[in-house]
Coordinates of C-alpha atoms in Angstrom, one line a residue:
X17 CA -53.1 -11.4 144.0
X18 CA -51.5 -8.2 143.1
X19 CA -54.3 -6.5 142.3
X20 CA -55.4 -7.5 145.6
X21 CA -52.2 -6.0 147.3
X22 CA -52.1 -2.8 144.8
X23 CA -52.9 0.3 147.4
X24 CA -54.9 2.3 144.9
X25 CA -58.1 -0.3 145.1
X26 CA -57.6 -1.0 149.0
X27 CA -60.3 0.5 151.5
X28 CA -59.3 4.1 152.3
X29 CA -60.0 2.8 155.7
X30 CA -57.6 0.3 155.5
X31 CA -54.6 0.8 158.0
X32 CA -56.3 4.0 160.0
X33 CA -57.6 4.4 163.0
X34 CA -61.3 4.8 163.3
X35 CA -62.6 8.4 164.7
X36 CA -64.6 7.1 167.0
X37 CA -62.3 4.9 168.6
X38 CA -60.1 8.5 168.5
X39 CA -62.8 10.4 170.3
X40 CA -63.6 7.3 172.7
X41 CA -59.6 7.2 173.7
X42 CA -59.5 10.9 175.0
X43 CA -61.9 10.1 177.2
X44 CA -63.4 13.7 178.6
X45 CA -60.5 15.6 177.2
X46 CA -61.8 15.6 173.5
X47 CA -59.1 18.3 171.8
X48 CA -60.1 19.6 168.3
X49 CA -57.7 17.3 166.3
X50 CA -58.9 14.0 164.2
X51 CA -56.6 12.1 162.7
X52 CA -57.4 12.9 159.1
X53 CA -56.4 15.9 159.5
X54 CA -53.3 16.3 157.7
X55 CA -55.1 14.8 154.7
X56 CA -58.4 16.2 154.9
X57 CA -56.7 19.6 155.0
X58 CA -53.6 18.7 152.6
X59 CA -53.2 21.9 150.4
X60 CA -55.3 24.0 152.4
X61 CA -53.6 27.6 154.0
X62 CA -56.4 27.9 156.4
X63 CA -57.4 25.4 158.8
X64 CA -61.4 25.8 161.1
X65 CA -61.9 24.9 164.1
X66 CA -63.9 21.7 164.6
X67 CA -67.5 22.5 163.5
X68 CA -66.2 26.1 162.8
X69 CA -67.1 24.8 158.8
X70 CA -70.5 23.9 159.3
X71 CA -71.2 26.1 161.9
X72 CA -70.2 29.6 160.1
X73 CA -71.5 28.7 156.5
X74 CA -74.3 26.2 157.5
X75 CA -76.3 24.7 154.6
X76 CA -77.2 26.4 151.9
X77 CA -79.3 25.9 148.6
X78 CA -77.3 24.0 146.2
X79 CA -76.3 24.2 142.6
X80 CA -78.3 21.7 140.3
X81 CA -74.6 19.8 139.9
X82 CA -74.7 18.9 143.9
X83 CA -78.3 17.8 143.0
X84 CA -77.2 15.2 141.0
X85 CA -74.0 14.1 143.7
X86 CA -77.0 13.8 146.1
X87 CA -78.7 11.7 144.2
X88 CA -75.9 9.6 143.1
X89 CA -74.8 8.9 146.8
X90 CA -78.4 7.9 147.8
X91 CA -78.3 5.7 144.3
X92 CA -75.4 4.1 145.5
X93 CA -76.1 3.6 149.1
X94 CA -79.5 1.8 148.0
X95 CA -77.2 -0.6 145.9
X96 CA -75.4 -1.6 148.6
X97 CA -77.9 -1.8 150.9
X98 CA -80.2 -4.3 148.3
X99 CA -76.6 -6.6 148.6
X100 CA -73.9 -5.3 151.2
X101 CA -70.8 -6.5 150.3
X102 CA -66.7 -5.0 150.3
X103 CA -66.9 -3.7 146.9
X104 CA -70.1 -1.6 147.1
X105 CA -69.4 0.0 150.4
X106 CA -65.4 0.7 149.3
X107 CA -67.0 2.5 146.8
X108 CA -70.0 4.2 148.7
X109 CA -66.8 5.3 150.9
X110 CA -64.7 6.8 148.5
X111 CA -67.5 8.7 147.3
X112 CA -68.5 10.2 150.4
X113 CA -64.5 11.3 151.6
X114 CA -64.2 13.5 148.6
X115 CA -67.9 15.1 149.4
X116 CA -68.9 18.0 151.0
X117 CA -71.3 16.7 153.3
X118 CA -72.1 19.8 155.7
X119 CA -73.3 21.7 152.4
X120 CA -75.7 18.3 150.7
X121 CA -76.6 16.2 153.8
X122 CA -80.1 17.6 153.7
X123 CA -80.5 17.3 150.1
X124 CA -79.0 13.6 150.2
X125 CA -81.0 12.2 153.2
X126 CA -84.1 13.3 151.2
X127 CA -83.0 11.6 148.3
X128 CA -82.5 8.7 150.3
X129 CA -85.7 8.9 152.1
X130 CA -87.4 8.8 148.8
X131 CA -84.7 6.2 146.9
X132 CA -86.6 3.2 145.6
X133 CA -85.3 -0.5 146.2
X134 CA -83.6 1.1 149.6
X135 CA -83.1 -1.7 152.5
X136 CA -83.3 0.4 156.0
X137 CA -82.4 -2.5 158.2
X138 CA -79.3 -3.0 155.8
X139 CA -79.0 0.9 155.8
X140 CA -79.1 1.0 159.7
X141 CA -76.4 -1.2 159.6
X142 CA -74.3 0.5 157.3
X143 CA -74.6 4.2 159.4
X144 CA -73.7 2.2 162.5
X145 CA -70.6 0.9 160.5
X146 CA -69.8 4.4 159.2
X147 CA -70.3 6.0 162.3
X148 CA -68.2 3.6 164.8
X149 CA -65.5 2.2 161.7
X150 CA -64.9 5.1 159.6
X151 CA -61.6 7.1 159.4
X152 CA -62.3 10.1 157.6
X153 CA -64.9 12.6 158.5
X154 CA -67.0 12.8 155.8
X155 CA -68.1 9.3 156.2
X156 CA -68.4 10.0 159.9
X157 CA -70.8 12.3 159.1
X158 CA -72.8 10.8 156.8
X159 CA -72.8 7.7 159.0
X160 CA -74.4 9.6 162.2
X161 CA -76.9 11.7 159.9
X162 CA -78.6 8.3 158.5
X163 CA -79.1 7.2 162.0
X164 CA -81.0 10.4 162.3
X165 CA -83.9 8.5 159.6
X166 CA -84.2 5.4 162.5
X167 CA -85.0 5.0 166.4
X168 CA -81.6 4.7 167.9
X169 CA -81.3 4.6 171.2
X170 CA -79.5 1.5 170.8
X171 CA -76.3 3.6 169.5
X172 CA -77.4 5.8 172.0
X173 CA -73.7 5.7 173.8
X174 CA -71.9 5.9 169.8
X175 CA -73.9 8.9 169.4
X176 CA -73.1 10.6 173.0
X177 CA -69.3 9.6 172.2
X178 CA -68.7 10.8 168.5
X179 CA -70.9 14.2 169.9
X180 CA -68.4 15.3 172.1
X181 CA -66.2 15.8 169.6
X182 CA -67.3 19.7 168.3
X183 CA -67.2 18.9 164.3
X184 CA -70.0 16.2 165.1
X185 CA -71.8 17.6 167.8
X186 CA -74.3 19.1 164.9
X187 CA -74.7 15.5 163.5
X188 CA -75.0 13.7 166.8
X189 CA -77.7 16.5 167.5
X190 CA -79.8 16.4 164.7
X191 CA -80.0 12.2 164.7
X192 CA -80.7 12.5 168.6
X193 CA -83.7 15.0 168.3
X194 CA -85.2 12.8 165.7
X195 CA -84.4 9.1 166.7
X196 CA -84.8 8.8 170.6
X197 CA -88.2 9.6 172.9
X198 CA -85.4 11.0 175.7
X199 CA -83.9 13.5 173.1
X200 CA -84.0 16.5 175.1
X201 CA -82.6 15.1 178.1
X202 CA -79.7 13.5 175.7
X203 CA -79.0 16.6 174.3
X204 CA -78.6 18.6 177.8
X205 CA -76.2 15.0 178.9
X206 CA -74.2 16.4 175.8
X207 CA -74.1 20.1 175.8
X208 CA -72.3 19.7 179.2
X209 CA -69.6 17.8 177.7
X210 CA -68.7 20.6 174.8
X211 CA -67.2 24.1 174.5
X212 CA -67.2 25.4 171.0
X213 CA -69.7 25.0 167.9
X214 CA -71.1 22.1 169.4
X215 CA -72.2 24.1 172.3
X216 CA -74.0 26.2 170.4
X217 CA -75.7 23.6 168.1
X218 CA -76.9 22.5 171.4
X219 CA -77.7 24.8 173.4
X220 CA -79.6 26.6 170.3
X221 CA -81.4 22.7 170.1
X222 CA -82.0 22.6 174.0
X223 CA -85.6 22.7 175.5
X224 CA -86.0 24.6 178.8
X225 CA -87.7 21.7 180.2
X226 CA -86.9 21.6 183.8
X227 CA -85.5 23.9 186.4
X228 CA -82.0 22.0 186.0
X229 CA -82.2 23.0 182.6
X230 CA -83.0 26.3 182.9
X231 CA -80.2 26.9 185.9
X232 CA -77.2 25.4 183.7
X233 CA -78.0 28.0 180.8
X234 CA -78.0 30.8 182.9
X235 CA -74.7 30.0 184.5
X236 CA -72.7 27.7 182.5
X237 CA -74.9 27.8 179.2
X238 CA -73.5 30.9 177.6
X239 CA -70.0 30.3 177.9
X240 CA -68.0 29.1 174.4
X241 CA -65.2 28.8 172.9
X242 CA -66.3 30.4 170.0
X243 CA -68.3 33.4 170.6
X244 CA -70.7 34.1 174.2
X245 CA -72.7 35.9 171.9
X246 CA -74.4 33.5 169.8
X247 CA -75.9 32.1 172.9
X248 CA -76.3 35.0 175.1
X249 CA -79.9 35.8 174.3
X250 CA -81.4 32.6 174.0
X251 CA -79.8 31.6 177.4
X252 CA -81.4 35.1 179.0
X253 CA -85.0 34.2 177.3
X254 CA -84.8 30.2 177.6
X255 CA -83.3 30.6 181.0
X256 CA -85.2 32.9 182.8
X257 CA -83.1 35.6 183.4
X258 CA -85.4 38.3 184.2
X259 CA -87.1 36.4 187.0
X260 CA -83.8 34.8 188.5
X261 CA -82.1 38.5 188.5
X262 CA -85.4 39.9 190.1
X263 CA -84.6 38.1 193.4
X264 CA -83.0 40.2 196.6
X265 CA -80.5 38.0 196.6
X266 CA -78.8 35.5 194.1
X267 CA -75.8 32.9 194.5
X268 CA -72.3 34.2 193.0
X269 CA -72.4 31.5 189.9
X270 CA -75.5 33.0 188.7
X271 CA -74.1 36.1 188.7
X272 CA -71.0 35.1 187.0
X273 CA -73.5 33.8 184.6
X274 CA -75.4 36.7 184.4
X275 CA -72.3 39.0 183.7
X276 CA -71.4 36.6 181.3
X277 CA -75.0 37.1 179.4
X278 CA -75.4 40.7 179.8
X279 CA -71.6 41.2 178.5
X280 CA -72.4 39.3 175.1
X281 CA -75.9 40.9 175.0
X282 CA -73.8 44.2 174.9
X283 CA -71.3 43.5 172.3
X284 CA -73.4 42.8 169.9
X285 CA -72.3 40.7 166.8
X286 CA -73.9 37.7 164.8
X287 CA -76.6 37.0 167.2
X288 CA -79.4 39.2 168.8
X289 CA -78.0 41.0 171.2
X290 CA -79.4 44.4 173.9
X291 CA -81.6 45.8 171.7
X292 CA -83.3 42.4 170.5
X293 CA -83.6 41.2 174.6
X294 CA -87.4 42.1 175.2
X295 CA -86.8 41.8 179.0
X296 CA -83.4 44.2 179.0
X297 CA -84.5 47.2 181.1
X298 CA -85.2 45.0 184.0
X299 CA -82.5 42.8 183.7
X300 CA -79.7 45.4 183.5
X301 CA -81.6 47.5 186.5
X302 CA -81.4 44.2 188.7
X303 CA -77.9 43.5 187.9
X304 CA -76.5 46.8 188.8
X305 CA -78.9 46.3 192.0
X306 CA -76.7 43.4 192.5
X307 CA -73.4 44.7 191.5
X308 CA -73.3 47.1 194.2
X309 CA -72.1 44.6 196.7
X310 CA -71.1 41.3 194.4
X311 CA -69.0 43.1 191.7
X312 CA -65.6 42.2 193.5
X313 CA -63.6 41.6 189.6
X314 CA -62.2 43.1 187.0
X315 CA -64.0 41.6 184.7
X316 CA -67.5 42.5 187.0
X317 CA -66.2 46.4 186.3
X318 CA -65.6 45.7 183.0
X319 CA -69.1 44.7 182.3
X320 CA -70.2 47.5 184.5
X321 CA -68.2 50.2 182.6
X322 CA -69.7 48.5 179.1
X323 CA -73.3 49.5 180.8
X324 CA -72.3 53.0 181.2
X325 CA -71.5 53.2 178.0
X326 CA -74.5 51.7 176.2
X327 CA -76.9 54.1 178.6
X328 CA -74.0 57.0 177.4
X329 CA -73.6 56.6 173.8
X330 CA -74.6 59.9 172.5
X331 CA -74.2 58.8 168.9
X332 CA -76.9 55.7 169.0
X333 CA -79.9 58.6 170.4
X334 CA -81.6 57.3 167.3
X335 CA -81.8 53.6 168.7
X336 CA -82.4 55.4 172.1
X337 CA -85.9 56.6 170.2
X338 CA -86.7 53.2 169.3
X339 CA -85.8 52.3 172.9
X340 CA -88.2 54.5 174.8
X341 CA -91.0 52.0 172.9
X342 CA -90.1 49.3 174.4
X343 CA -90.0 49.5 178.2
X344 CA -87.0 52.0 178.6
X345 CA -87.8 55.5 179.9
X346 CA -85.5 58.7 180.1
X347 CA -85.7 58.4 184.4
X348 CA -84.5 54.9 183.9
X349 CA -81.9 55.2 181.8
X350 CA -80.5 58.4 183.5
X351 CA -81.2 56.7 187.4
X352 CA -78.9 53.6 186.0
X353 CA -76.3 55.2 184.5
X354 CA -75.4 57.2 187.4
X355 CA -75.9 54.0 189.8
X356 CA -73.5 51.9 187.1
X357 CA -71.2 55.2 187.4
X358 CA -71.2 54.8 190.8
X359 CA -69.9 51.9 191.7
X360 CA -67.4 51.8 189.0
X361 CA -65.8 55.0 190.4
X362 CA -65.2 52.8 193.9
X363 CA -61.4 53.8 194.5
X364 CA -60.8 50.1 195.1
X365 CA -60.6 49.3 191.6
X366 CA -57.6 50.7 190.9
X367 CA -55.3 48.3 192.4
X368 CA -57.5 45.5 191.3
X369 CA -57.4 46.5 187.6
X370 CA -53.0 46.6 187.7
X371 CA -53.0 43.8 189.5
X372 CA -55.0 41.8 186.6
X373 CA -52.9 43.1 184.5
X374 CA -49.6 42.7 186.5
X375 CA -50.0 38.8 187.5
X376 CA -53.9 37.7 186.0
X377 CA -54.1 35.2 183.4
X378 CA -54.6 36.3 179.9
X379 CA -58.9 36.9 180.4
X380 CA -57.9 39.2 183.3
X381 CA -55.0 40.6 181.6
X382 CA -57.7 41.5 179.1
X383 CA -60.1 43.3 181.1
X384 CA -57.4 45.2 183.3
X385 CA -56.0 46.6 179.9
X386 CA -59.5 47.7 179.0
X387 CA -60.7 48.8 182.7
X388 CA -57.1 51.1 182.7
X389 CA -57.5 52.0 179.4
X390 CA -61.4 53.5 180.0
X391 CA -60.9 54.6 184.0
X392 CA -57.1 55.9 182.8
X393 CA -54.8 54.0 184.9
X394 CA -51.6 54.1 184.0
X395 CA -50.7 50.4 183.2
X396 CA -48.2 50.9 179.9
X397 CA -44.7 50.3 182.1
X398 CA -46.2 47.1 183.0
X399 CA -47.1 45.6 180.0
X400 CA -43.2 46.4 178.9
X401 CA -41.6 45.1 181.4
X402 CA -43.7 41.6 180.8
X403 CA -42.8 42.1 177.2
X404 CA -39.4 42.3 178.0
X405 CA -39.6 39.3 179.3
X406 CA -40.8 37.2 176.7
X407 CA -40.6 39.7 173.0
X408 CA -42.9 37.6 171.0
X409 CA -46.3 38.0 172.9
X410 CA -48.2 40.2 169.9
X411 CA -50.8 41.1 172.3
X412 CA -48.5 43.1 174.3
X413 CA -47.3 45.0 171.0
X414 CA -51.3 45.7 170.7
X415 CA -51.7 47.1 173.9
X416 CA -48.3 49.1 174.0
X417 CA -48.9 50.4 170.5
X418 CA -52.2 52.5 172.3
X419 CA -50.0 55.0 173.6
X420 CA -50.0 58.5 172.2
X421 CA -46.6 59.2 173.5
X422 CA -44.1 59.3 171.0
X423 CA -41.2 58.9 173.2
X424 CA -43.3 55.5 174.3
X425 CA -43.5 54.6 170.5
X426 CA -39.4 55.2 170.0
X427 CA -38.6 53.3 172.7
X428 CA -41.2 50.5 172.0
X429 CA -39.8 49.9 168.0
X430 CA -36.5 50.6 169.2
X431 CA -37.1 47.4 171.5
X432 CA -38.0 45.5 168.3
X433 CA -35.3 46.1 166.2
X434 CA -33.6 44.4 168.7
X435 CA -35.4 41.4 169.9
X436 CA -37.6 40.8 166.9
X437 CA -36.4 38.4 164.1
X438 CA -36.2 40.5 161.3
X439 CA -34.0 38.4 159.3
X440 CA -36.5 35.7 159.5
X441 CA -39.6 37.9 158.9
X442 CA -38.0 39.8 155.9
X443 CA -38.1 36.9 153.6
X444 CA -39.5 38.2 150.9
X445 CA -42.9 38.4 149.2
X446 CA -45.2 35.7 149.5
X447 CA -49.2 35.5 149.8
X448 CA -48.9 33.7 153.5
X449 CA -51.8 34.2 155.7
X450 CA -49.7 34.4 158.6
X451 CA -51.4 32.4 161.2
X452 CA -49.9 29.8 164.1
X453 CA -46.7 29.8 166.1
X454 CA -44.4 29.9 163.0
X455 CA -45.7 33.4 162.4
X456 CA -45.6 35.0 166.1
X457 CA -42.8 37.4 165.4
X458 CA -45.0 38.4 161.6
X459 CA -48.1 38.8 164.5
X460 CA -46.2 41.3 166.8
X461 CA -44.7 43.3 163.4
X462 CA -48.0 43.8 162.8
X463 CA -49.4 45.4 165.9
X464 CA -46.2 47.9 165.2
X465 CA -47.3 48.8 161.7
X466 CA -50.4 49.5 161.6
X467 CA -50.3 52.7 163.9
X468 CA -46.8 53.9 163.1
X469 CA -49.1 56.2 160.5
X470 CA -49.0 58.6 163.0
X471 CA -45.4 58.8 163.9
X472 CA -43.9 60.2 160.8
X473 CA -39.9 58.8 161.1
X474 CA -39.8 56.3 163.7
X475 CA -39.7 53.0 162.8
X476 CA -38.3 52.9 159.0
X477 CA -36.6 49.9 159.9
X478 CA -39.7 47.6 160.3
X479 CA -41.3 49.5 157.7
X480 CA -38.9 47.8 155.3
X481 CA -39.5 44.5 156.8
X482 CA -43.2 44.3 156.1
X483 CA -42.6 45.4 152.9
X484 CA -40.6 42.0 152.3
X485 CA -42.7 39.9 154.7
X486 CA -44.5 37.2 153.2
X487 CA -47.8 37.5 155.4
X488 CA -49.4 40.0 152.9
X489 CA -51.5 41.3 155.9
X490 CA -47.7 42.5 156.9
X491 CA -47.3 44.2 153.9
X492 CA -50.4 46.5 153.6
X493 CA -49.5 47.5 157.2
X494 CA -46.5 48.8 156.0
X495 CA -48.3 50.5 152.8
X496 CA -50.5 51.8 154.8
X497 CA -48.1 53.9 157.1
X498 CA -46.1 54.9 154.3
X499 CA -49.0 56.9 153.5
X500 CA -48.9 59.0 156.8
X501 CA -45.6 60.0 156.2
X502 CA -43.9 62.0 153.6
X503 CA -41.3 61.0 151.2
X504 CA -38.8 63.1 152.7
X505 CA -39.2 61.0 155.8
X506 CA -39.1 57.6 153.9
X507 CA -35.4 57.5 153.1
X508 CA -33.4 55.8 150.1
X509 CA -33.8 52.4 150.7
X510 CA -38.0 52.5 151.8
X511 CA -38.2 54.2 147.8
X512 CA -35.9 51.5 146.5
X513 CA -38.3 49.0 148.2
X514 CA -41.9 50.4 147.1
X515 CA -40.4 50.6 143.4
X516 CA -39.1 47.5 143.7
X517 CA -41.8 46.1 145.3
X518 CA -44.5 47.5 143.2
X519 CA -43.2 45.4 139.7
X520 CA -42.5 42.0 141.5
X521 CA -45.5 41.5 144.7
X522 CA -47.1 38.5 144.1
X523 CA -50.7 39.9 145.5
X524 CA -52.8 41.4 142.7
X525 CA -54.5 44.0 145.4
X526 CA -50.8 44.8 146.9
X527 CA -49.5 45.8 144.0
X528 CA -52.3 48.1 143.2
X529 CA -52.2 49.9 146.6
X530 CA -47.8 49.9 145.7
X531 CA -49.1 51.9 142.7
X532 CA -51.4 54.0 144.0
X533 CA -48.7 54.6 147.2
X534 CA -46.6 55.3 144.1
X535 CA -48.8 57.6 142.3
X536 CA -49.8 59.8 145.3
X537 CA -46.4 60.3 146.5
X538 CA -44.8 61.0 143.0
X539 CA -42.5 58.3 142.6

């Protein structure tokens, strides 16, 4: 009896509530927690988003010592399955919470495929256990990727539920595409239901099968909570975009849509992007076509002033070679510019690009800061009053921090000395990452520091408190514009602080840069 009651040999699941009865109890508004959160995370500084893990890193090829885990867990799963009872599958459990699944499941479901002795209806019946009883992730996980080896449309709804939730929607997608005849019609159910990695998984997943299909990804299949850009071109190809764009006239959610592509396509980043979009010299030519009388928004001229620049950009005339082989010409480029150029130059986006950035929420606050900031409107007393009225909002430090004005730059730091928490930021040297609430005021220190480079003598005062911030990110900000200035502008106490500093920071790479501060300034 007491070994019965002693904790350390109970199920780990023992006591906790099951994720999928988590994810079923939110109903449509799934949120990114789980609740092993605290103790999957425990000891960890840095927290992803759900899916943000497997998404970013996906798998990779694994060290022979994650061979043999594979094999273990299949060698133990094929135990339990040849006699399922408490012991074997407490075991099989506490395998799989302290495994990196997202990294082996490949490599194990292979090993299991091939596992002699294995029992699949047993099997079956253990993923379906996993999956709908299990409190930890890991076995989650594990649990929706065996049902991936069966048909099962009979866990068809277990599947849609534990999928809504983004660090599953991978899993949930992989078993759907190979366990049910309906699988591309399941997936498109799903990718409506998600915003972040799991939208992407999907959407990268999703056949353009039918004309519904094909409409959602041009107007609501790009848009993520992670990055547009990872989706934008295979919505454009997989969605038609050319031939919907091509039309004399289209409805304003496919042009949302399409702004939303053609933005993404022109950033750039971890996906293809303009230059890898066979169809892009149409598309953008159609687009401003349309523009000219649908563009009523700032983020519409935002898009439109990001197309004058990629037709401008007199430092990529090497791409612009490559460009002219496939399907750009000089006329066009030069005909679409000045058409983009034109209708950005409409005078009645001046009062639309202050009001964004007057009363818009924070996306329109966005592109009215960068609309003012590339057509020159003057928007820098409005950001301080709004600052004014809340000090801890780092993005308007950012955006205030732009100005070349030095009397601007006195009278912003001047501000913080006197609203920002120094006392509480200056608490001495620590290697925090400085992300969440708790570290709001570090945030807005740092927007400060890292231009007041160019303002030799203002600011010394939150100079001194990066230099004892814990968020090391605060720290080399203020190294950093202690090199623009000379040490005749530092004062006593910044040198008492960079000697100090540079024999007791905790960070191997700050103290070198302390010392190398030191050295060049002759300290």
């Amino acid at each position: 009896m007491v070994i019965f009651l002693d904790k350390a040999v109970r199920p780990l699941w023992e006591g906790k509530a099951s994720i999928y009865s988590y994810i079923r109890n939110q109903g449509e508004a799934v949120d990114g927690s789980l609740p092993d959160d605290e103790e999957f995370w425990a000891g960890s500084k840095f927290r992803w988003v759900a899916g943000g893990l497997d998404g970013a890193l996906g798998h990779h090829a694994m060290p022979s010592e994650k061979k043999e885990k594979a094999q273990e867990l299949a060698r133990q799963l094929a135990k339990h399955s040849r006699k399922p009872k408490n012991s074997t599958r407490k075991l099989l459990y506490a395998e799989l919470v302290e495994t990196d699944i997202g990294s082996m499941i490949d490599d194990i479901l292979a090993e299991v495929r091939k596992m002699p002795g294995i029992q699949p209806g047993a099997v079956f019946d253990e993923a379906v256990w996993l999956a709908e009883h299990g409190a930890h992730r890991n076995a989650v996980k594990f649990g929706i990727a065996l049902l991936g080896l069966f048909q099962n449309e009979d866990v068809k709804d277990l599947l849609l539920t534990l999928g809504r939730h983004d660090e599953f929607t991978l899993y949930a997608a992989v078993a759907i595409q190979n366990g049910m005849e309906d699988s591309n019609e399941v997936l498109f159910e799903l990718a409506k239901q998600v915003h972040g990695w799991g939208k992407i998984h999907l959407v990268e997943r999703l056949e353009p099968a039918s004309e519904e299909i094909r409409d959602w990804l041009l107007r609501q299949g790009c848009q993520n909570s992670v990055m547009n850009e990872y989706l934008a071109c295979i919505c454009a190809r997989n969605g038609g975009l050319r031939e919907a764009l091509a039309a004399d006239r289209v409805d304003d959610v496919l042009f949302d849509g399409a702004t939303d592509i053609i933005e993404a396509l022109l950033s750039g980043g971890p996906a293809e992007d303009i230059d890898d979009y066979e169809h892009a010299p149409q598309v953008l030519s159609d687009y401003v076509r349309l523009a000219r009388e649908m563009s009523t928004t700032v983020r519409h001229l935002s898009v439109m002033l990001g197309i004058c620049d990629f037709l401008g950009l007199a430092d990529e005339e090497d791409k612009w070679a490559a460009r002219m082989s496939a399907g750009w010409t000089e006329g066009l480029r030069a005909d679409l510019r000045e058409a983009a150029q034109s209708i950005a130059a409409d005078s009645k986006w001046a009062s639309l690009v202050i009001e964004a950035v007057r009363s818009g929420g924070t996306s329109e606050r966005y592109y009215g800061a960068s609309c003012a900031e590339k057509l020159g409107i003057e928007v820098w007393n409005i950001f301080y009053e709004q600052l004014a009225a809340n000090p801890l909002q780092d993005y308007h430090f950012y955006q205030l921090m732009k100005s070349d004005n030095p009397e601007r730059i006195r009278k912003l730091v001047e501000f913080a000395v006197q609203h920002l928490p120094l006392e509480h930021i200056a608490t001495g040297p620590a290697d925090e990452m400085g992300l969440g609430e708790k570290y709001a005021a570090h945030s807005c220190l740092d927007h400060i520091l890292q231009r007041l480079d160019q303002y030799e003598g203002i600011g010394g005062e939150l100079i001194l408190t990066g230099l004892n911030s814990p968020v090391v990110r605060n720290r080399n900000m203020a190294i950093r514009a202690l090199e623009g200035w000379s040490v005749a502008s530092w004062g006593e106490r910044l040198v008492e602080a960079v000697i100090y500093l540079s024999q007791t920071e905790p960070d191997d790479s700050v103290k070198e840069s302390l010392h190398q501060l030191r050295e060049a300034k002759g300290l």
